[in-house]
Short mmCIF file of C-alpha atoms and ligand atoms in Angstrom, two decimals:
data_model
loop_
_atom_site.label_atom_id
_atom_site.label_comp_id
_atom_site.label_asym_id
_atom_site.label_seq_id
_atom_site.Cartn_x
_atom_site.Cartn_y
_atom_site.Cartn_z
CA MET A 1 138.37 102.21 172.17
CA ARG A 2 134.70 100.89 170.94
CA VAL A 3 131.82 103.55 170.71
CA VAL A 4 128.59 103.12 170.29
CA PHE A 5 127.22 105.78 167.83
CA LEU A 6 123.44 105.99 167.22
CA SER A 7 121.87 106.48 163.83
CA PRO A 8 124.82 106.81 161.43
CA THR A 9 122.66 107.18 158.34
CA TYR A 10 120.78 109.75 159.15
CA PRO A 11 120.37 112.89 159.23
CA PRO A 12 123.05 112.79 156.13
CA GLU A 13 126.49 114.41 158.38
CA MET A 14 126.26 111.81 160.71
CA ARG A 15 128.20 109.73 157.78
CA GLU A 16 131.05 112.17 158.28
CA PHE A 17 130.92 111.69 162.08
CA THR A 18 130.95 108.11 161.50
CA ARG A 19 133.94 108.46 159.14
CA GLY A 20 135.56 110.64 162.19
CA LEU A 21 135.42 108.21 164.57
CA ALA A 22 136.31 105.16 161.98
CA GLU A 23 139.84 107.59 161.42
CA VAL A 24 140.69 108.04 164.59
CA GLY A 25 140.80 104.54 165.25
CA ALA A 26 137.35 103.97 167.14
CA GLU A 27 135.77 100.43 166.34
CA VAL A 28 132.16 101.91 165.56
CA LEU A 29 129.20 100.06 166.67
CA GLY A 30 126.28 102.01 165.11
CA VAL A 31 122.77 101.54 165.66
CA GLY A 32 119.97 103.00 163.84
CA ASP A 33 116.70 102.17 161.55
CA GLY A 34 117.90 103.39 158.20
CA SER A 35 119.96 100.65 156.27
CA PRO A 36 123.75 101.95 155.65
CA ASP A 37 125.06 101.60 152.14
CA ALA A 38 128.51 99.79 151.18
CA GLU A 39 130.50 103.08 151.56
CA LEU A 40 129.29 103.97 155.42
CA ARG A 41 129.71 100.23 156.39
CA ARG A 42 133.49 100.72 155.69
CA TYR A 43 133.53 102.93 158.87
CA LEU A 44 131.22 100.78 160.88
CA ALA A 45 132.39 97.43 162.74
CA ASP A 46 129.12 96.65 163.70
CA TYR A 47 125.13 97.90 163.19
CA LEU A 48 122.27 97.27 164.88
CA GLN A 49 119.47 97.88 163.00
CA VAL A 50 116.43 98.66 165.38
CA PRO A 51 112.62 98.98 164.12
CA SER A 52 112.20 102.82 165.21
CA ILE A 53 115.16 105.09 166.72
CA MET A 54 113.02 107.45 168.04
CA ASP A 55 111.60 104.31 170.44
CA GLU A 56 113.85 105.47 173.27
CA ASP A 57 112.54 102.66 175.97
CA ASP A 58 112.81 99.74 172.99
CA VAL A 59 116.68 101.61 171.60
CA ILE A 60 117.55 100.84 175.13
CA ALA A 61 116.52 97.19 175.43
CA ARG A 62 118.02 96.20 172.06
CA VAL A 63 120.99 97.44 172.46
CA HIS A 64 121.69 96.01 176.04
CA ALA A 65 120.57 92.82 174.58
CA TRP A 66 123.17 93.06 171.41
CA LEU A 67 125.93 94.03 173.69
CA ARG A 68 126.09 91.38 176.31
CA GLY A 69 129.09 90.37 176.46
CA ARG A 70 131.00 92.89 174.72
CA GLU A 71 132.45 95.86 176.31
CA VAL A 72 131.97 99.39 175.67
CA ASP A 73 133.71 102.65 176.26
CA ARG A 74 131.51 105.46 174.96
CA VAL A 75 127.81 105.76 173.57
CA LEU A 76 127.43 109.09 171.65
CA ALA A 77 124.72 110.66 169.21
CA ASN A 78 125.14 114.20 167.34
CA TRP A 79 121.48 114.23 166.38
CA GLU A 80 119.17 116.00 168.78
CA PRO A 81 116.49 113.76 169.46
CA LEU A 82 118.77 111.12 170.15
CA VAL A 83 121.06 112.97 173.23
CA ILE A 84 118.83 111.86 176.18
CA THR A 85 118.91 108.34 174.37
CA ALA A 86 122.64 108.27 174.46
CA ALA A 87 122.76 109.79 178.21
CA ARG A 88 120.57 106.88 178.98
CA LEU A 89 122.50 104.44 177.54
CA ARG A 90 125.88 105.77 179.36
CA GLU A 91 124.07 105.44 182.94
CA ARG A 92 123.24 101.98 182.06
CA PHE A 93 126.59 100.96 181.25
CA GLY A 94 127.98 102.95 183.99
CA LEU A 95 130.09 104.60 181.07
CA PRO A 96 131.96 108.03 181.40
CA GLY A 97 130.09 111.04 179.30
CA MET A 98 127.51 113.80 180.32
CA SER A 99 124.41 112.31 182.75
CA VAL A 100 121.05 112.37 181.68
CA ASP A 101 120.56 115.25 183.92
CA ALA A 102 123.22 117.54 182.69
CA VAL A 103 121.84 116.49 179.12
CA ARG A 104 118.36 117.68 180.15
CA GLY A 105 119.84 121.01 180.63
CA PHE A 106 120.57 121.34 176.92
CA ARG A 107 117.31 119.97 175.45
CA ASP A 108 114.66 121.17 177.65
CA LYS A 109 114.27 124.88 176.72
CA GLN A 110 112.75 126.13 180.10
CA LEU A 111 115.34 124.26 182.28
CA MET A 112 117.87 125.15 179.86
CA LYS A 113 116.98 128.89 180.50
CA GLU A 114 116.60 128.53 184.56
CA ARG A 115 119.67 127.09 184.65
CA VAL A 116 121.31 130.16 182.62
CA ALA A 117 119.64 132.63 184.20
CA ALA A 118 121.09 131.24 187.77
CA ALA A 119 124.56 131.67 186.86
CA GLY A 120 123.37 135.18 186.44
CA LEU A 121 123.42 135.38 182.37
CA ARG A 122 120.48 137.58 180.75
CA VAL A 123 117.90 134.92 179.18
CA PRO A 124 114.40 135.75 177.94
CA ARG A 125 111.56 136.06 180.58
CA ALA A 126 110.49 132.60 179.92
CA GLN A 127 107.53 130.34 181.20
CA ARG A 128 106.51 126.74 180.82
CA VAL A 129 102.92 126.29 179.60
CA HIS A 130 100.86 122.88 179.09
CA THR A 131 97.40 124.19 178.45
CA ILE A 132 95.61 127.34 176.46
CA LYS A 133 94.62 129.06 179.56
CA ASP A 134 98.24 128.77 180.99
CA ALA A 135 99.34 130.44 177.45
CA TRP A 136 97.33 133.23 178.05
CA ALA A 137 97.95 133.49 181.49
CA ALA A 138 101.91 133.44 180.71
CA VAL A 139 101.61 135.85 177.71
CA GLU A 140 99.51 138.41 179.61
CA ARG A 141 102.48 138.40 181.94
CA THR A 142 105.37 138.40 179.77
CA GLY A 143 103.63 141.12 177.46
CA TYR A 144 103.64 141.37 173.23
CA PRO A 145 105.39 140.83 171.05
CA ALA A 146 106.12 137.50 172.85
CA ILE A 147 106.97 133.92 170.85
CA ILE A 148 105.64 131.02 171.41
CA LYS A 149 107.38 127.72 170.75
CA PRO A 150 107.61 123.79 172.05
CA ILE A 151 109.88 123.29 174.93
CA SER A 152 111.67 120.71 172.73
CA GLY A 153 111.66 121.94 169.21
CA ALA A 154 113.70 121.67 166.25
CA GLY A 155 113.92 123.76 163.18
CA SER A 156 111.78 126.54 164.30
CA ALA A 157 108.81 124.10 163.81
CA ASP A 158 105.39 125.46 165.75
CA THR A 159 107.47 128.58 166.65
CA TYR A 160 105.24 131.80 166.40
CA LYS A 161 105.68 135.43 166.86
CA VAL A 162 102.53 136.95 168.45
CA GLU A 163 101.90 140.97 168.73
CA SER A 164 98.63 140.87 169.85
CA ALA A 165 95.93 139.00 171.73
CA LYS A 166 94.27 138.65 168.15
CA ASP A 167 97.30 136.82 167.15
CA LEU A 168 97.37 134.66 169.58
CA GLU A 169 94.13 133.98 169.31
CA ARG A 170 95.09 132.59 165.92
CA VAL A 171 98.13 130.70 166.74
CA LEU A 172 97.03 128.59 169.40
CA PRO A 173 95.00 126.39 167.54
CA HIS A 174 98.03 125.21 165.78
CA MET A 175 99.95 124.93 168.76
CA ARG A 176 97.03 121.86 169.73
CA HIS A 177 99.33 118.39 169.06
CA VAL A 178 102.16 120.25 171.15
CA THR A 179 102.13 119.02 174.78
CA GLU A 180 104.45 121.45 176.37
CA ALA A 181 105.28 124.70 174.88
CA SER A 182 107.41 127.76 176.16
CA CYS A 183 106.23 131.59 176.18
CA GLU A 184 109.12 133.69 176.24
CA GLU A 185 109.80 137.60 176.07
CA PHE A 186 110.41 138.36 172.11
CA ILE A 187 114.24 139.50 171.74
CA GLU A 188 114.60 142.16 169.00
CA GLY A 189 118.33 141.84 167.66
CA GLU A 190 120.62 140.58 165.32
CA GLU A 191 120.67 136.75 165.62
CA TYR A 192 123.95 134.63 165.81
CA THR A 193 125.18 131.31 166.86
CA TYR A 194 128.40 129.96 169.09
CA ASP A 195 129.76 126.89 168.15
CA THR A 196 132.29 125.14 169.80
CA ALA A 197 134.43 121.85 170.42
CA CYS A 198 134.72 121.38 174.19
CA ILE A 199 136.75 119.33 176.56
CA ASP A 200 135.12 119.07 179.60
CA ALA A 201 133.16 122.63 178.91
CA ALA A 202 136.33 123.95 178.15
CA PRO A 203 136.07 125.21 174.35
CA VAL A 204 139.10 123.91 172.42
CA TYR A 205 137.51 125.52 169.16
CA GLU A 206 134.96 128.37 168.89
CA SER A 207 132.87 129.83 165.74
CA VAL A 208 130.69 132.38 165.21
CA THR A 209 127.66 132.47 162.73
CA ARG A 210 125.25 135.59 161.74
CA TYR A 211 122.07 134.44 160.53
CA LEU A 212 120.45 136.77 157.80
CA PRO A 213 117.84 137.40 158.20
CA ASN A 214 116.92 135.65 161.87
CA ALA A 215 116.39 132.36 161.90
CA LEU A 216 112.66 132.55 162.64
CA GLU A 217 111.86 134.59 159.23
CA MET A 218 114.40 131.88 157.42
CA ARG A 219 112.00 129.31 158.26
CA SER A 220 108.52 131.32 157.55
CA LEU A 221 108.88 133.47 154.75
CA GLU A 222 109.71 131.31 151.70
CA TRP A 223 110.72 134.18 149.33
CA VAL A 224 113.96 135.00 151.51
CA SER A 225 117.27 133.44 150.25
CA PRO A 226 118.13 132.56 153.68
CA ILE A 227 122.16 133.62 154.53
CA MET A 228 124.45 131.87 157.08
CA MET A 229 127.81 134.16 157.63
CA SER A 230 130.54 132.57 159.71
CA VAL A 231 132.57 135.20 161.29
CA LYS A 232 136.44 135.18 160.69
CA ASP A 233 137.66 137.76 163.11
CA LEU A 234 136.08 136.60 166.49
CA GLY A 235 137.75 139.72 168.03
CA GLN A 236 135.25 142.27 166.59
CA PRO A 237 133.40 144.07 169.11
CA HIS A 238 130.06 143.02 167.69
CA VAL A 239 130.72 139.25 168.78
CA THR A 240 132.80 139.15 171.71
CA GLY A 241 129.93 139.85 174.22
CA GLY A 242 128.12 136.56 172.92
CA ILE A 243 131.50 134.50 173.39
CA GLU A 244 131.58 135.34 176.43
CA LEU A 245 128.27 134.31 177.32
CA GLY A 246 128.25 131.32 175.76
CA ARG A 247 131.83 130.24 177.39
CA LYS A 248 129.60 130.76 180.56
CA VAL A 249 126.67 129.21 179.34
CA LEU A 250 128.86 125.99 178.73
CA ARG A 251 130.26 126.09 181.94
CA ALA A 252 126.68 127.00 183.89
CA LEU A 253 125.15 123.69 182.01
CA GLY A 254 127.67 121.37 182.61
CA MET A 255 128.91 120.43 178.94
CA GLY A 256 131.21 117.63 178.68
CA ASP A 257 133.24 116.59 175.59
CA GLY A 258 131.99 117.04 172.34
CA MET A 259 130.11 119.91 169.81
CA THR A 260 127.98 122.11 170.89
CA HIS A 261 125.50 124.83 169.09
CA MET A 262 124.22 128.21 170.70
CA GLU A 263 121.95 130.40 169.38
CA TRP A 264 122.21 134.24 171.18
CA PHE A 265 120.62 137.65 170.04
CA ARG A 266 122.62 141.31 169.86
CA LYS A 267 120.20 143.37 171.07
CA PRO A 268 120.39 146.90 169.52
CA ASP A 269 122.36 148.49 172.87
CA GLY A 270 124.99 145.67 172.05
CA GLU A 271 123.86 143.25 174.85
CA ALA A 272 124.02 139.81 174.17
CA VAL A 273 121.09 137.29 175.21
CA PHE A 274 120.80 133.91 175.42
CA GLY A 275 118.67 131.52 173.05
CA GLU A 276 119.22 128.24 173.15
CA ILE A 277 121.89 125.44 173.47
CA ALA A 278 122.64 121.90 172.10
CA CYS A 279 124.90 120.00 173.27
CA ARG A 280 125.87 118.11 169.52
CA PRO A 281 126.90 120.12 166.62
CA GLY A 282 124.72 122.42 164.89
CA GLY A 283 122.83 120.61 161.85
CA ALA A 284 124.80 119.81 158.53
CA CYS A 285 125.80 122.87 156.71
CA ILE A 286 127.15 124.88 159.86
CA VAL A 287 130.09 122.16 160.31
CA ASP A 288 130.68 122.37 156.86
CA GLN A 289 130.70 126.00 157.19
CA MET A 290 133.29 126.11 159.95
CA ASN A 291 135.21 123.03 158.02
CA TYR A 292 135.42 125.98 155.38
CA THR A 293 136.63 128.90 157.75
CA SER A 294 139.33 127.20 158.80
CA ASP A 295 140.28 124.51 156.39
CA ILE A 296 140.08 121.85 158.79
CA ASP A 297 138.02 118.53 159.06
CA LEU A 298 135.79 118.75 162.42
CA PHE A 299 134.06 115.56 161.81
CA VAL A 300 137.54 113.95 162.79
CA GLU A 301 138.16 116.38 165.56
CA TRP A 302 134.78 116.10 166.98
CA ALA A 303 135.94 112.23 167.05
CA ARG A 304 139.23 112.81 168.77
CA VAL A 305 137.23 115.11 171.48
CA ALA A 306 134.56 112.73 171.74
CA THR A 307 137.33 109.47 172.61
CA ALA A 308 140.51 110.99 173.48
CA ARG A 309 139.70 114.24 174.78
CA ARG A 310 142.29 115.76 172.36
CA PHE A 311 141.63 118.36 169.34
CA GLU A 312 144.63 118.47 167.06
CA ALA A 313 143.31 120.60 164.08
CA PRO A 314 144.76 124.74 163.68
CA THR A 315 142.05 126.96 165.22
CA GLU A 316 143.22 129.84 162.78
CA ARG A 317 139.83 131.54 161.04
CA LYS A 318 141.04 132.21 157.26
CA TYR A 319 138.09 133.37 155.65
CA ASN A 320 134.01 134.31 156.58
CA VAL A 321 132.12 132.16 154.91
CA GLY A 322 128.66 132.66 153.40
CA ILE A 323 125.76 129.88 152.76
CA ILE A 324 123.27 130.90 150.61
CA PHE A 325 120.24 128.75 150.51
CA LYS A 326 118.12 129.09 147.24
CA ARG A 327 114.07 128.45 147.30
CA ALA A 328 112.53 128.36 143.69
CA GLN A 329 109.50 130.13 142.08
CA GLY A 330 106.68 127.95 141.36
CA GLN A 331 105.86 124.22 141.85
CA GLY A 332 106.95 120.93 140.38
CA ARG A 333 110.64 120.22 138.87
CA ILE A 334 113.24 122.60 138.50
CA SER A 335 113.41 124.21 135.16
CA ASN A 336 115.38 127.29 134.98
CA ILE A 337 118.28 129.12 136.96
CA VAL A 338 118.61 132.64 135.88
CA GLY A 339 121.75 134.62 136.80
CA LEU A 340 123.88 131.70 138.06
CA ARG A 341 126.13 132.30 134.70
CA GLU A 342 127.08 135.69 135.38
CA TYR A 343 127.04 135.28 139.09
CA LEU A 344 129.85 132.71 138.55
CA ALA A 345 131.63 134.91 135.94
CA ARG A 346 131.89 137.60 138.58
CA TYR A 347 132.90 135.52 141.84
CA GLY A 348 133.52 132.06 140.84
CA ALA A 349 136.73 132.27 142.47
CA HIS A 350 135.31 132.40 145.95
CA VAL A 351 132.59 130.06 145.47
CA VAL A 352 133.56 126.88 147.10
CA GLU A 353 130.40 124.38 146.73
CA ASP A 354 127.20 124.58 144.38
CA THR A 355 124.47 122.48 145.09
CA LEU A 356 121.97 124.27 143.43
CA LEU A 357 119.23 121.88 141.96
CA ARG A 358 119.77 121.35 138.21
CA PRO A 359 116.87 121.59 135.81
CA GLY A 360 114.55 118.03 135.88
CA THR A 361 115.04 117.71 139.79
CA PRO A 362 111.84 117.95 142.09
CA ARG A 363 111.92 121.10 144.45
CA ARG A 364 112.90 120.51 148.07
CA ASP A 365 110.50 121.37 150.50
CA TRP A 366 111.71 124.41 152.13
CA LYS A 367 109.61 124.04 154.97
CA THR A 368 111.10 120.44 156.47
CA THR A 369 114.80 121.40 155.18
CA LEU A 370 116.65 124.25 155.28
CA LEU A 371 118.76 122.95 152.54
CA SER A 372 115.91 124.32 150.49
CA ASP A 373 116.50 123.99 146.62
CA GLY A 374 120.27 123.93 147.10
CA TYR A 375 122.83 126.32 148.41
CA LEU A 376 126.19 128.13 147.37
CA VAL A 377 128.80 128.37 149.46
CA VAL A 378 131.36 131.45 148.97
CA ARG A 379 134.38 132.57 151.25
CA HIS A 380 136.39 135.79 151.78
CA PRO A 381 139.20 136.88 154.18
CA ASP A 382 137.33 140.44 153.89
CA TRP A 383 133.71 140.59 155.44
CA ASP A 384 132.46 143.68 153.57
CA HIS A 385 133.83 141.46 150.19
CA ALA A 386 132.11 138.12 151.63
CA CYS A 387 128.82 140.10 152.83
CA GLU A 388 128.63 141.39 149.02
CA MET A 389 128.87 138.26 147.26
CA ALA A 390 126.35 136.49 149.61
CA PHE A 391 124.06 139.34 149.45
CA ALA A 392 124.62 139.24 145.51
CA ALA A 393 123.65 135.03 145.50
CA ALA A 394 120.39 136.34 147.39
CA THR A 395 118.96 138.73 144.79
CA ASP A 396 121.02 138.01 141.68
CA ILE A 397 120.33 134.38 141.37
CA GLN A 398 116.82 132.85 140.60
CA LEU A 399 115.55 129.67 140.45
CA TYR A 400 111.97 128.36 138.46
CA ALA A 401 110.34 125.37 138.96
CA SER A 402 107.23 124.09 136.87
N1 LIG B 1 112.67 134.71 172.80
C1 LIG B 1 112.65 134.95 171.43
N2 LIG B 1 112.69 136.17 171.09
C2 LIG B 1 113.40 136.59 169.45
N3 LIG B 1 113.12 135.27 168.74
C3 LIG B 1 113.01 134.46 169.41
C4 LIG B 1 112.81 133.93 170.63
N4 LIG B 1 112.88 132.56 170.60
C5 LIG B 1 112.64 132.19 169.41
N5 LIG B 1 113.06 132.80 168.75
C6 LIG B 1 113.34 132.61 167.18
O1 LIG B 1 112.82 131.68 166.58
C7 LIG B 1 113.54 130.71 166.28
C8 LIG B 1 113.61 129.22 166.59
O2 LIG B 1 113.69 129.16 167.87
P1 LIG B 1 114.55 128.29 168.60
O3 LIG B 1 115.84 128.12 168.04
O4 LIG B 1 114.12 127.93 170.45
O5 LIG B 1 113.73 126.95 168.18
P2 LIG B 1 114.63 125.75 167.28
O6 LIG B 1 112.90 124.87 166.65
O7 LIG B 1 115.32 124.61 168.46
O8 LIG B 1 115.28 126.14 166.55
P3 LIG B 1 116.53 125.15 165.19
O9 LIG B 1 116.16 123.84 165.23
O10 LIG B 1 115.86 125.95 163.84
O11 LIG B 1 117.98 126.05 165.76
C9 LIG B 1 114.82 131.61 166.77
O12 LIG B 1 116.25 130.82 166.24
C10 LIG B 1 114.69 132.83 166.77
O13 LIG B 1 114.90 133.29 165.42
MG1 LIG B 2 116.88 126.85 167.39
#
């Protein structure tokens, strides 16, 4: 099987998906604007370096010319901005996989909600807007609090909760560069993910992760140590509503073969409300987290699903896995870590990864990467115990920079 895989060099976890493809026996033809290092080269049969992977028309023309005379079986992408490019290439070459129209249902937040709502599922009331005037009219209709965010956003960039007309007035100037936005009813509740590997819209692997706090607060409050906690027991009444919702969403949107990442809210009355969904795996850590939850390798299983429509790993869930992201106080380079030694003495047996930046390392920009100044991964079969360890990592470990 010969597979074109878009952007094997970026984001960093794409290297792992490339490895997965090579390990299931695919001949991988990479296309990207980065330059693969020696290790990544080992998984690639060929590589086309393009000037900009974001220039859709140019990438399509170049790939077309590059492949002339070579048969290809699949075109795949696991990075959000490239899922449409991959679908356009599939259509151009007449290859199996999701159509451009199906992928748009996972990419355009308004279309997605319309399709999900048409299947009788609960979505936030929302409207697509193009101008400041439209935004005022839309929020007047939905009422406060409301959410205003880009139609094809990522990483909570340019996403605002507005509580009043005064708030909206303050926020709108910051949205000037956004050409299309969604004005939505604000859903009060706990936020979770529903992640899958699917064959023809039917999940063969499922996982749920709780965000603590909700993603928007994680992304807007620097002092918070965001926690993502995978849920071992998917039969808990707390999450079954979201799983049911997720399965129906996959069918409503016509998912194909591959991984998905959905976000949903659990309202105080227990109702599960759709947030958004992508037809690609969740960002870096969530695939690692699922791997730690079940002791499996989803990078390889994704490749098997996408090329051979089979999933072979055990789906038993052994642990609740917590990832705790840390942000240093101060600017510049990490100068000191307080509380880590005591933390490890207490919980070290359950810590499976420690990537906290060590003294001397420059701080990362917490606004652009959730990885922040590093993270700990802890796991335990007991939910309360796993939460206790995660909360302790959030409150008892401090990084300083100067
Ligand atoms: N209607 C809503 N009600 C309540 N909170 C919302 C709503 N829409 C968005 N949010 C909050 O804003 C966050 C970002 O919104 P959304 O997931 O749509 O954008 P995104 O930029 O694609 O996110 P990411 O790439 O971080 O997953 C959500 O995870 C949620 O916390
Ligand atoms: Mg999101």
